[in-house]
Every structure is written in structure tokens, then in C-alpha cells.
Tab-separated table of C-alpha atoms and ligand atoms in Angstrom:
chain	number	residue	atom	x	y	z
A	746	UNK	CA	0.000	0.000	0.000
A	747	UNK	CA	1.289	3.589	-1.060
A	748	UNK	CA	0.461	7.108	-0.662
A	749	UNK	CA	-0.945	8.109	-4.291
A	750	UNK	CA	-2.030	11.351	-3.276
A	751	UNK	CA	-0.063	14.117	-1.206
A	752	UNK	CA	-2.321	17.085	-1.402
A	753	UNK	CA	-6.164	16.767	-0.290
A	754	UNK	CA	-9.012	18.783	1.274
A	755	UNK	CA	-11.775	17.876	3.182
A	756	UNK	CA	-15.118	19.176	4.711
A	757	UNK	CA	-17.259	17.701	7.565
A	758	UNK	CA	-20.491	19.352	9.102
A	759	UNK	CA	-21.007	19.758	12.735
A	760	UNK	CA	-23.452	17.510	13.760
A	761	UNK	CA	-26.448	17.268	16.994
A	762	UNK	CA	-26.564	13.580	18.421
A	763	UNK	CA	-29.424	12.285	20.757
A	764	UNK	CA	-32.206	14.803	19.442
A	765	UNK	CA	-33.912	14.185	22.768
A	766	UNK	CA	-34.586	9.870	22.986
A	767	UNK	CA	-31.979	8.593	21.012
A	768	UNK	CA	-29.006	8.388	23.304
A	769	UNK	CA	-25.531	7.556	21.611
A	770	UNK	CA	-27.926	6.514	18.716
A	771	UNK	CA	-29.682	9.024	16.404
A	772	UNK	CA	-27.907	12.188	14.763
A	773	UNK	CA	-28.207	15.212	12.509
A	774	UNK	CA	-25.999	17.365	10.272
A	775	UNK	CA	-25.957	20.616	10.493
A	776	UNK	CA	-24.391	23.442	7.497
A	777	UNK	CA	-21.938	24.396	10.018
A	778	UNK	CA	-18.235	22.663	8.759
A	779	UNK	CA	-14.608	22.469	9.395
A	780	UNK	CA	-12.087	22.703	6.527
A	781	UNK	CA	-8.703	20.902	6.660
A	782	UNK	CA	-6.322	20.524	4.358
A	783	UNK	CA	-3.847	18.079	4.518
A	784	UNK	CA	-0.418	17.648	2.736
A	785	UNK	CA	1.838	14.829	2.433
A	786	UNK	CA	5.324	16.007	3.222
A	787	UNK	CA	8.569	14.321	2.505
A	788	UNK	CA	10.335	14.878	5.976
A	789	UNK	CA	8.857	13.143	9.058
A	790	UNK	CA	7.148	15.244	12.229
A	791	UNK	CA	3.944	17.297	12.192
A	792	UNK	CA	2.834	20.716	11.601
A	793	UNK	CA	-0.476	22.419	12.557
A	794	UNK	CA	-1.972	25.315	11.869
A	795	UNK	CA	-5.436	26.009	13.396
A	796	UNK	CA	-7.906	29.003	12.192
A	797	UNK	CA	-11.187	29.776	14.238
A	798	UNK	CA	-12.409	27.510	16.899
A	799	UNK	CA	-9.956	25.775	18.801
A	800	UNK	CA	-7.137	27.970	17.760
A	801	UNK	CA	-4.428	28.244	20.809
A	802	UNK	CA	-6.185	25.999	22.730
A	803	UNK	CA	-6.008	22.456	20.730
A	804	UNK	CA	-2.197	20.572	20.804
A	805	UNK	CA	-0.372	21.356	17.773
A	806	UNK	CA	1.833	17.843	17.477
A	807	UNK	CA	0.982	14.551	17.082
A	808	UNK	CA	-1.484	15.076	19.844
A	809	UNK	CA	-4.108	16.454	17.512
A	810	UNK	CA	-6.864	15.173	17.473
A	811	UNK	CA	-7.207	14.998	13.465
A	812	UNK	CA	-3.257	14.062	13.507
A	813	UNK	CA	-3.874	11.360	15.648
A	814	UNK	CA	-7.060	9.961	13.785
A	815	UNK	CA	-5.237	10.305	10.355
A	816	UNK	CA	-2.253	8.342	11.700
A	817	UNK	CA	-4.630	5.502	13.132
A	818	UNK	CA	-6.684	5.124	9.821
A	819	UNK	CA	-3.103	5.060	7.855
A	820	UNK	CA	-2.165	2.211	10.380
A	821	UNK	CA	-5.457	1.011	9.792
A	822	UNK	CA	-5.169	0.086	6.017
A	823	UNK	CA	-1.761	-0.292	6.371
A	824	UNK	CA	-0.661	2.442	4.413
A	825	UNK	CA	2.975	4.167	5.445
A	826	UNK	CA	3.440	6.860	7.644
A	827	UNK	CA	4.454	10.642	6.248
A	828	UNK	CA	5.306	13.614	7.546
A	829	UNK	CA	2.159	16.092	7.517
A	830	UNK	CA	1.100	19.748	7.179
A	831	UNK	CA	-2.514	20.224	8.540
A	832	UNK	CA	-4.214	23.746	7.662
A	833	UNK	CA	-7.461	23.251	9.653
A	834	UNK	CA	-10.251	26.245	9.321
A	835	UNK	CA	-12.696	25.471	12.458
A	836	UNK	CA	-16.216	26.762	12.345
A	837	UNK	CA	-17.787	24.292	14.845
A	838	UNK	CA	-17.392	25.245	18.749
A	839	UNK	CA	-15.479	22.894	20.535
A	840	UNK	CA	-16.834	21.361	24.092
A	841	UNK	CA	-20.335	22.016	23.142
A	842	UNK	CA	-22.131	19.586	21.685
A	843	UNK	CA	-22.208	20.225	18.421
A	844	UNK	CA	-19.984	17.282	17.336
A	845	UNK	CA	-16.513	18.660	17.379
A	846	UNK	CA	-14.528	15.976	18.255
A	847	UNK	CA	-16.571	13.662	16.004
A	848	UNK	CA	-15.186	16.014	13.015
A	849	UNK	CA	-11.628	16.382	13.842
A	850	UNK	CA	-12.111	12.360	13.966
A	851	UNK	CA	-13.801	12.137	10.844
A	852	UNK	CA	-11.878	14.784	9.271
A	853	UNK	CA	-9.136	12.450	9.836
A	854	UNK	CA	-10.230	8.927	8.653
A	855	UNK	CA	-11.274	10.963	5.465
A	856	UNK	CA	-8.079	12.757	4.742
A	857	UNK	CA	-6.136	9.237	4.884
A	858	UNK	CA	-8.994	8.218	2.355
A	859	UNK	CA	-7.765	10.860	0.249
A	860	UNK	CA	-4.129	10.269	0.939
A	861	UNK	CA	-4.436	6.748	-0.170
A	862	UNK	CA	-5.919	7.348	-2.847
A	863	UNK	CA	-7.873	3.709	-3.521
A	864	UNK	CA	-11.271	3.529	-4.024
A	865	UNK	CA	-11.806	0.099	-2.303
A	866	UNK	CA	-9.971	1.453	0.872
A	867	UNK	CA	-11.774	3.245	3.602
A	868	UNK	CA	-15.483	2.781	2.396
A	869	UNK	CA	-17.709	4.415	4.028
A	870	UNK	CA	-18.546	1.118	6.604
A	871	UNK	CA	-14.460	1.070	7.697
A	872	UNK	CA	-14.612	4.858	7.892
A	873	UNK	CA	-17.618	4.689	10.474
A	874	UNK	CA	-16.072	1.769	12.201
A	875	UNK	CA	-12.581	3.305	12.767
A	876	UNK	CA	-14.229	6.782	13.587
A	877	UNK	CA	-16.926	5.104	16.379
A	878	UNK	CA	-13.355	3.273	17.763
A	879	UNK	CA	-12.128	6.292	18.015
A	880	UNK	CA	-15.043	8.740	19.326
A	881	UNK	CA	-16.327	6.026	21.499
A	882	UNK	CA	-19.689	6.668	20.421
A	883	UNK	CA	-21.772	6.622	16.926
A	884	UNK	CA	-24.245	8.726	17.213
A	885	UNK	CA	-22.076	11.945	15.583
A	886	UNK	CA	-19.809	10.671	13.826
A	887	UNK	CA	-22.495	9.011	11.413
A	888	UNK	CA	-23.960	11.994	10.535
A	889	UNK	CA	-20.800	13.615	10.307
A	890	UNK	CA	-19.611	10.893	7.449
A	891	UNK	CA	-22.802	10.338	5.726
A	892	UNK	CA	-25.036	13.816	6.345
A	893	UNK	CA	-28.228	14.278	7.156
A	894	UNK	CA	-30.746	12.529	9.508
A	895	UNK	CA	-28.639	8.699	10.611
A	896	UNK	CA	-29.525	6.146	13.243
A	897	UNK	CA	-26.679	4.075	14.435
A	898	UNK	CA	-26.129	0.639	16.175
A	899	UNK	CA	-24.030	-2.095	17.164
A	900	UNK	CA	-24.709	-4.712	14.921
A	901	UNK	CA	-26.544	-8.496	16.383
A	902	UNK	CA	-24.239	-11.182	15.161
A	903	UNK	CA	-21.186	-9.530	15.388
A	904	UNK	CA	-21.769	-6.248	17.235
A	905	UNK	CA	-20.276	-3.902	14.300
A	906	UNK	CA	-21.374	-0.547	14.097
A	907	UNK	CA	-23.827	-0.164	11.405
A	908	UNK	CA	-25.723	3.233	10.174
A	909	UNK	CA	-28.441	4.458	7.775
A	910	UNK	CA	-30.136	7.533	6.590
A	911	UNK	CA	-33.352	8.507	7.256
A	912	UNK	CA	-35.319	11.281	5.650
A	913	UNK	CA	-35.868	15.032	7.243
A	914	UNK	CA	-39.198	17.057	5.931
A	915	UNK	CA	-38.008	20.262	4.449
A	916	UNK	CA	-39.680	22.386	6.511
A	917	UNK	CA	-37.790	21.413	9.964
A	918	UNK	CA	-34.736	23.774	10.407
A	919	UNK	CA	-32.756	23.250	13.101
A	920	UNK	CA	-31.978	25.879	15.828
A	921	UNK	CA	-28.776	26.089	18.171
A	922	UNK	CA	-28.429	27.938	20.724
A	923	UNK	CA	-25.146	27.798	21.790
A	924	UNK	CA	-23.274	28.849	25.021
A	925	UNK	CA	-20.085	30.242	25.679
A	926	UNK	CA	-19.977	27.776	28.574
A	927	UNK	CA	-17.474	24.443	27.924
A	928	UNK	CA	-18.604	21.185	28.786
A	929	UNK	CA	-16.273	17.692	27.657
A	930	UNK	CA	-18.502	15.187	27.097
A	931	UNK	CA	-16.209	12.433	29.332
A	932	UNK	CA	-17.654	14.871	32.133
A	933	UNK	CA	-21.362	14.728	30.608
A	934	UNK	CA	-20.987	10.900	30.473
A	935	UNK	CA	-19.535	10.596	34.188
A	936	UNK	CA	-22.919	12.027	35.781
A	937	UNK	CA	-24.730	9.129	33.905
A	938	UNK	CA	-27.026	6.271	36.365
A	939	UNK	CA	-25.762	2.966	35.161
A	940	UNK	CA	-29.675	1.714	35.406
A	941	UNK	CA	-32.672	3.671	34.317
A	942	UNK	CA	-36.261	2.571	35.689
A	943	UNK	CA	-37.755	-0.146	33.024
A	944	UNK	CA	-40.904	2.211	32.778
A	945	UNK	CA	-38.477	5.221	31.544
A	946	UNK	CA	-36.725	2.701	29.114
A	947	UNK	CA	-40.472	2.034	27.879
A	948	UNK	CA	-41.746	5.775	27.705
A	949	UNK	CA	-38.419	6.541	25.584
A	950	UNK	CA	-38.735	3.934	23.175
A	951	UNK	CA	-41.716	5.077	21.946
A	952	UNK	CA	-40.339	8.589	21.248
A	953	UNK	CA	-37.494	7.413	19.624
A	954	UNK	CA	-39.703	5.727	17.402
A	955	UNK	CA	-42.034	8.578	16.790
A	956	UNK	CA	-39.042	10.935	16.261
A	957	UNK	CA	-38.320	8.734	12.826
A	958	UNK	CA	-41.796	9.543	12.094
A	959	UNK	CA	-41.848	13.381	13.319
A	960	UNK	CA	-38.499	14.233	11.223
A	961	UNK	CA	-39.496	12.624	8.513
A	962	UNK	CA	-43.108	13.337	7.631
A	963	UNK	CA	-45.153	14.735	10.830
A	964	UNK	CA	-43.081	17.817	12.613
A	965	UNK	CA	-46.082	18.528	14.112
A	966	UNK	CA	-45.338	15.266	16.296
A	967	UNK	CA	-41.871	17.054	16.992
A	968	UNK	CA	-42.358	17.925	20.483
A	969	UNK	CA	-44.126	14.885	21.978
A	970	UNK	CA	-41.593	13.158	19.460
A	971	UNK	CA	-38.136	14.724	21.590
A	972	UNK	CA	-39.158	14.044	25.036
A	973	UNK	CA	-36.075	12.394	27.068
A	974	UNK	CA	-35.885	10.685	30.468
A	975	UNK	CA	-32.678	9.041	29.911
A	976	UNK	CA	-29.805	11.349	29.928
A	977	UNK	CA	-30.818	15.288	29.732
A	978	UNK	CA	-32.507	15.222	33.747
A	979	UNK	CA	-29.328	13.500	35.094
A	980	UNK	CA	-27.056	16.096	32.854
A	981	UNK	CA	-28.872	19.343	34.828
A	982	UNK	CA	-26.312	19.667	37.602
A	983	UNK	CA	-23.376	20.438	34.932
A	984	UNK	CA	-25.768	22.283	32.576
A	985	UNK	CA	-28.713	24.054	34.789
A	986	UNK	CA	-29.377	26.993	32.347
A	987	UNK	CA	-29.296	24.537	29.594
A	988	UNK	CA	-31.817	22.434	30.997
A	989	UNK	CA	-33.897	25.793	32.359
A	990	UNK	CA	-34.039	26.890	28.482
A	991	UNK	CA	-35.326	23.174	27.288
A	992	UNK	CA	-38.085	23.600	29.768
A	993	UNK	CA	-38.761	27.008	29.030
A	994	UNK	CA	-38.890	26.281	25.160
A	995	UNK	CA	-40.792	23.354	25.367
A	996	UNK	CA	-43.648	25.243	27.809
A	997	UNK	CA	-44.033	27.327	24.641
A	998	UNK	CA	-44.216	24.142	22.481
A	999	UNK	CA	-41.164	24.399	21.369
A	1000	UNK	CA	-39.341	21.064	20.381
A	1001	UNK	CA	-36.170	21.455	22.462
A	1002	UNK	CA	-33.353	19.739	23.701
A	1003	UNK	CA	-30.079	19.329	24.654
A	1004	UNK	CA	-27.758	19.057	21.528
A	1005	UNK	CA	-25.210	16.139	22.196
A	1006	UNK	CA	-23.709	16.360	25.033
A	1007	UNK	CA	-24.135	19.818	25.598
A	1008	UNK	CA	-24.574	22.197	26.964
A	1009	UNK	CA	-26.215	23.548	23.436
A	1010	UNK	CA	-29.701	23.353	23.115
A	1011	UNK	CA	-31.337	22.491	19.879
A	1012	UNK	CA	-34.544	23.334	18.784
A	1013	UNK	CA	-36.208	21.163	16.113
A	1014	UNK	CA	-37.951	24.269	14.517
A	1015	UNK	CA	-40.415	24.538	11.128
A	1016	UNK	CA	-39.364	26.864	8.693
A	1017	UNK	CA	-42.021	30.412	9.345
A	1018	UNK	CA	-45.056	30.042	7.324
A	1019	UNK	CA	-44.661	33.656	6.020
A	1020	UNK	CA	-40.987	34.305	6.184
A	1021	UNK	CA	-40.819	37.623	6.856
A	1022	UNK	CA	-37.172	38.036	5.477
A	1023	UNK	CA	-35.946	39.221	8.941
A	1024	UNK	CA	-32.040	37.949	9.252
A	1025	UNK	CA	-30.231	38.363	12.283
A	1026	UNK	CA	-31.119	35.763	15.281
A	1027	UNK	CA	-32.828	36.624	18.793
A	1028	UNK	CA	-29.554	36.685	20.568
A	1029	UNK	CA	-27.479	38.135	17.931
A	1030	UNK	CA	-25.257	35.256	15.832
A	1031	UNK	CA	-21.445	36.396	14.818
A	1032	UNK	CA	-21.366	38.410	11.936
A	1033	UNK	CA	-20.218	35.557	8.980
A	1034	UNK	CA	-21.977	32.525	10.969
A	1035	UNK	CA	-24.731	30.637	9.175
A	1036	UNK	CA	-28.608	32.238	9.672
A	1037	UNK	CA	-31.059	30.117	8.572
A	1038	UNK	CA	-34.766	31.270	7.068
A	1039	UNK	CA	-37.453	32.984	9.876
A	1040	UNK	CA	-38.977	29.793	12.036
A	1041	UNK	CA	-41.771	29.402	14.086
A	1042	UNK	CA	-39.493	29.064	16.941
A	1043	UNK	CA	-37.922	32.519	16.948
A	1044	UNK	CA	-40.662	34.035	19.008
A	1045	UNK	CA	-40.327	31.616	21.814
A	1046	UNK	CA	-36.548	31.667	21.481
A	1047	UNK	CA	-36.698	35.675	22.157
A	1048	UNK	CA	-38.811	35.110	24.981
A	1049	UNK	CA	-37.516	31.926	26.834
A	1050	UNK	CA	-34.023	34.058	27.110
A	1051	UNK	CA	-35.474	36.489	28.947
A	1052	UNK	CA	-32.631	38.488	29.137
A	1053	UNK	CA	-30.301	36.554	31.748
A	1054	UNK	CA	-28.493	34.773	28.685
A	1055	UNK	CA	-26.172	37.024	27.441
A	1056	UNK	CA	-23.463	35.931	24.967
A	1057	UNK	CA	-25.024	32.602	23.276
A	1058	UNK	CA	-25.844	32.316	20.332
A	1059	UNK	CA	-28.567	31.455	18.039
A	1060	UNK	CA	-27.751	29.887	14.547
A	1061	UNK	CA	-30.554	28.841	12.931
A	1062	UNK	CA	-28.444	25.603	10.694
A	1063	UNK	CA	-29.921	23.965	7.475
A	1064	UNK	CA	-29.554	19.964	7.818
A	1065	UNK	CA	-26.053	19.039	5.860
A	1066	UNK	CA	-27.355	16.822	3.059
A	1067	UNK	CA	-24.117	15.974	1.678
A	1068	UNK	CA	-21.720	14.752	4.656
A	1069	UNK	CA	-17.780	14.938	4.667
A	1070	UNK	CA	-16.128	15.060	1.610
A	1071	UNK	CA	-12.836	15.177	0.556
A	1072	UNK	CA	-11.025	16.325	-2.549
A	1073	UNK	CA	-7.741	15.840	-4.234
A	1074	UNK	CA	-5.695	18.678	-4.962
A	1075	UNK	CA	-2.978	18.321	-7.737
A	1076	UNK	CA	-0.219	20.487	-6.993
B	1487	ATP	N1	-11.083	20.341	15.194
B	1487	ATP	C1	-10.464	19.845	16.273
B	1487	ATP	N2	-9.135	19.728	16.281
B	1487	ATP	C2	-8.505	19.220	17.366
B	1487	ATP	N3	-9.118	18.819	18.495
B	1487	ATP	C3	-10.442	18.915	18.532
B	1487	ATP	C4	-11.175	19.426	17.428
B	1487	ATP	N4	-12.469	19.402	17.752
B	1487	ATP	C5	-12.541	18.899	18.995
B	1487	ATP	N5	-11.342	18.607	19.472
B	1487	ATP	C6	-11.032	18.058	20.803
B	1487	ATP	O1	-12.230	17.492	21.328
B	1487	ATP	C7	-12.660	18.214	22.502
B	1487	ATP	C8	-14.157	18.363	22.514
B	1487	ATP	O2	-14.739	17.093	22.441
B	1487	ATP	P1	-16.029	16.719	23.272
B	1487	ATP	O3	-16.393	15.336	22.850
B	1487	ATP	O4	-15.798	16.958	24.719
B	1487	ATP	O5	-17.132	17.769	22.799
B	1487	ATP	P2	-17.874	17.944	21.411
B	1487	ATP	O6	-17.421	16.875	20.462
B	1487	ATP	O7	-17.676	19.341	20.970
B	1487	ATP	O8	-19.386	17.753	21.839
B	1487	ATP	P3	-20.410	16.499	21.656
B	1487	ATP	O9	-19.597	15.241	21.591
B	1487	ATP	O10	-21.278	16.544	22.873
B	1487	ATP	O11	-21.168	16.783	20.428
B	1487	ATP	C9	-11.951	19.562	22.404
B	1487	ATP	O12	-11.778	20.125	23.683
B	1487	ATP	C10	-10.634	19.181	21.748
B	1487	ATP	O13	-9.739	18.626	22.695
B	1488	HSE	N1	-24.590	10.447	22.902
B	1488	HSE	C1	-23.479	11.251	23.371
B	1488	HSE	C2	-23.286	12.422	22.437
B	1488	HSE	C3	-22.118	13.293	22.781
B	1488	HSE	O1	-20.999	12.973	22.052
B	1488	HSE	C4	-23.778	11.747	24.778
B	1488	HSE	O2	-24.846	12.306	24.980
B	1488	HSE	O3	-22.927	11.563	25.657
């Protein structure tokens, strides 16, 4: 196995996993992405350069997170080693569940795709694999690889991760509203019960049923569809505004709730009957972030704040069709 490439780029959305009662299971991509591009260089070592999100804070060696997924999918196929320049352009907050480290880890597995160059190495079933290995979970990085609305499990026979795509109606438009407040997900997993009441397990199967159903042809089953007793009541010691601005949002029939691992929250919206054309967002997104069309959420959004949430923001996302991707460069 060689390197036939030395020069590739590649693009992976940010992604919300859970979507209220499917824990470490269901996902969504969102048109929020990290760039990377990746050469091949002749000497050994590492060198990278980090733009926007993460930048000073992330290692620069082979500590990086996309460094060190890269290296293992190399290892993985058995393709050599190579020195490596890594430009990465980060648009996806890190820490707050919005599928960050699922990206760098995807971003990763895809660039050694590129690097090797061979269309029967690295499909996407061995991408998904190695990336789950990695994360430690699927639920982000299978919409991160394939886009768009995936479910995720651990196969019968042989306990292999599997995924598939399920459809989103065109009117839902997802809604983040996203802190300037941390939170790993390690320490989002460590206030976890190892048992859950049977009746709970019960209640929350049928939502994570309906949600298939709600997402797909009925948002107006959204909100009974993202109800959660598994994980979001045990997460509101580390994430009590988070939690306060689910409840508050889903008072007002919103269908809210905690995006990943928070402590984002993510409202399933519907697009605004009427758009009125109004851009901006209720709590005032970065100039150059995504802003999605006028939803029927906006209102309650406004109002659930009520001003004591200063500094997050609200990016109204379109669902990432497409998935990573990554692209060649001759040079
Ligand atoms: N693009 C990146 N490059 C390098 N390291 C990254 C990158 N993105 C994330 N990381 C690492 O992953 C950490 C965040 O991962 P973590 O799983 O805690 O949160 P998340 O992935 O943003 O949220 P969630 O898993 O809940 O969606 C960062 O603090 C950083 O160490
Ligand atoms: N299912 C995961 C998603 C975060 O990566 C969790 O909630 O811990």
C-alpha cells in the first residue's frame, strides 16, 4: 500500500446527536463545517496550523486530534506513515455539543482516504467503524460521514457498528443555541445512572420511534416526538441553564433539547409560514456565521431568554445533506 495522493481537502459538518430519545444513537448534520487541508510532506514530524475555533487551545503535534485519527486510519489500512502539514479552518465550537470531536475524527479517517488514494480502501462502513473506535460513540460521527438525519447501532451477530439515513421534511430547520460555557462530554458521560427505571426505558422507546416519524413526515409530532428521560434530567447539575431553556422552550411548544452532550440546546424548529425576510437571530449570531430562514421558533426563542443569557448564540443551521467530503488537490 502507497500514498498516491499528497495534497487533499476535506469538509465535515457539525453535527447534533441524541435529538432528545436517542441516546448515543440518532444524529443530525448541520451546514456548520470544518475545513482541513492536509499535505503529504517528505520529511517526518507534524505541523499544525489552526484558524477559528480551537485555535491556541487544541495541541499542535501529534497530539491532535485529526493528527492522531489520520495516523490511526493510515495504520489502519496499512498504508505508510508521512510527515504532515494540517491547515485546519474550524467553524464548529469545541466542548459544546455540536460534534466537534466527532469532526476532527472524521476529518481524519477521510483525509487518509484521500491520501491513499484507492477507491476500495476506507469505504464508508471502515470509515464509520474506525471513527466510532475512536469517538467512542456513533451517534455523531455518522452523521458527520454520511449527512443528514442517521440512526446508528451495534450490529446483532457480530456487534459492528452499522448506520443508515433517514429522511428530514423540508420544513424542519434546526436551531442552536449555543453557550459560551465548555462542557467535555467524558464529564457529561460521568454524571450518567448505570440503570434507568424499566418504565423510563419504555416511555423513551416510543419517542425514539415517533421521532423517525416526526423528522421525517409529521413535525407537528416534533415535540411529543423529543421528550427524554434518559440522559438530559441527570445532565442538569453540569448544565442548569441549559436544561432551564429546554423547559422554558418546550412550555411554549417548542421542540427542544439538549444538543449532544451539551450544553447547546437544539430546537427542532419549522421553517415560518410567512418568512418575513428578517435575518439576524434573537440573541445576535457572529457576523459571517450561518442564519437560517425565519422559524416558528424565533418568538419563543426571544422570549424563553429572557434576558439573563447574554453571549449565546442562536444559529438557525440547514440539515447538511451531503456529509464529509474530501477532494484531491494536484499540486
Ligand atoms: N477540530 C479539532 N481539532 C482538534 N481537536 C479537537 C477538534 N475538535 C474537537 N477537538 C477536541 O475534542 C474536545 C471536545 O470534544 P467533546 O467530545 O468533549 O465535545 P464535542 O465533540 O464538541 O461535543 P459532543 O460530543 O457533545 O457533540 C476539544 O476540547 C478538543 O480537545
Ligand atoms: N450520545 C453522546 C453524544 C455526545 O458525544 C452523549 O450524549 O454523551
Amino acid at each position: 500500500m502507497r500514498l498516491r495522493a499528497a495534497h487533499v481537502r476535506v469538509r465535515v459538518p457539525a453535527t447534533s446527536a441524541n435529538l432528545g430519545p436517542g441516546f448515543d444513537a440518532l444524529g443530525l448534520a448541520l451546514g456548520l463545517h470544518d475545513d482541513l487541508e492536509v499535505r503529504a510532506l517528505g520529511s517526518a514530524g507534524v505541523r499544525v496550523d489552526v484558524e477559528g475555533e480551537g485555535a491556541g487551545e487544541v495541541p499542535t503535534d501529534e497530539q491532535h486530534l485529526v493528527v492522531r485519527a489520520l495516523r490511526a486510519a493510515l495504520d489502519h489500512v496499512g498504508a505508510p506513515q508521512t510527515g504532515l502539514h494540517l491547515v485546519c479552518r474550524n467553524r464548529i465550537p469545541h466542548g459544546r455539543g455540536l460534534g466537534s470531536s466527532a469532526a476532527a475524527v472524521v476529518a481524519g479517517v477521510l483525509a487518509a482516504r484521500g491520501l491513499v488514494g484507492d477507491p476500495d480502501v476506507l469505504g464508508d462502513d471502515d470509515a464509520l467503524a474506525l471513527a466510532t473506535e475512536l469517538e467512542g460513540h456513533p451517534d455523531n460521527a455518522a452523521p458527520a460521514l454520511l449527512g443528514g438525519f442517521t440512526l446508528a447501532w451495534a450490529g446483532e451477530r457480530d456487534g459492528g457498528v452499522r448506520a443508515v439515513r433517514l429522511p428530514v421534511h423540508p420544513d424542519v430547520v434546526p436551531v442552536a443555541v449555543v453557550p459560551q460555557q465548555h462542557l467535555s462530554t467524558r464529564a457529561a458521560r460521568g454524571v450518567l445512572p448505570a440503570h434507568v427505571p424499566h418504565a423510563d426505558a419504555a416511555w423513551q422507546a416510543a419517542r425514539a420511534g415517533l421521532l423517525v416519524e416526526a423528522l421525517g413526515r409529521r413535525p407537528d409530532l416534533l415535540l411529543d416526538a423529543t421528550g427524554d428521560r434518559l440522559h438530559q434530567g441527570y445532565r442538569r447539575s453540569v448544565m442548569p441553564e441549559s436544561l432551564a431553556l429546554v423547559d422554558a422552550l418546550r412550555a411554549r411548544g417548542v421542540a427542544a433539547v439538549v444538543s449532544g452532550a451539551g450544553p447547546t440546546v437544539l430546537a427542532l424548529a419549522r421553517r415560518a409560514a410567512a418568512a418575513d425576510g428578517t435575518a439576524g437571530s434573537a440573541a445576535g449570531g457572529r457576523a459571517g456565521e450561518p442564519d437560517g430562514p425565519a422559524t416558528d421558533a424565533d418568538a419563543a426563542v426571544a422570549d424563553a431568554f429572557g434576558g439573563v443569557m447574554a453571549g449565546w448564540r442562536v444559529l438557525r443551521l440547514p440539515v447538511d445533506a451531503d456529509g464529509a467530503t474530501v477532494r484531491t488537490l494536484l499540486d
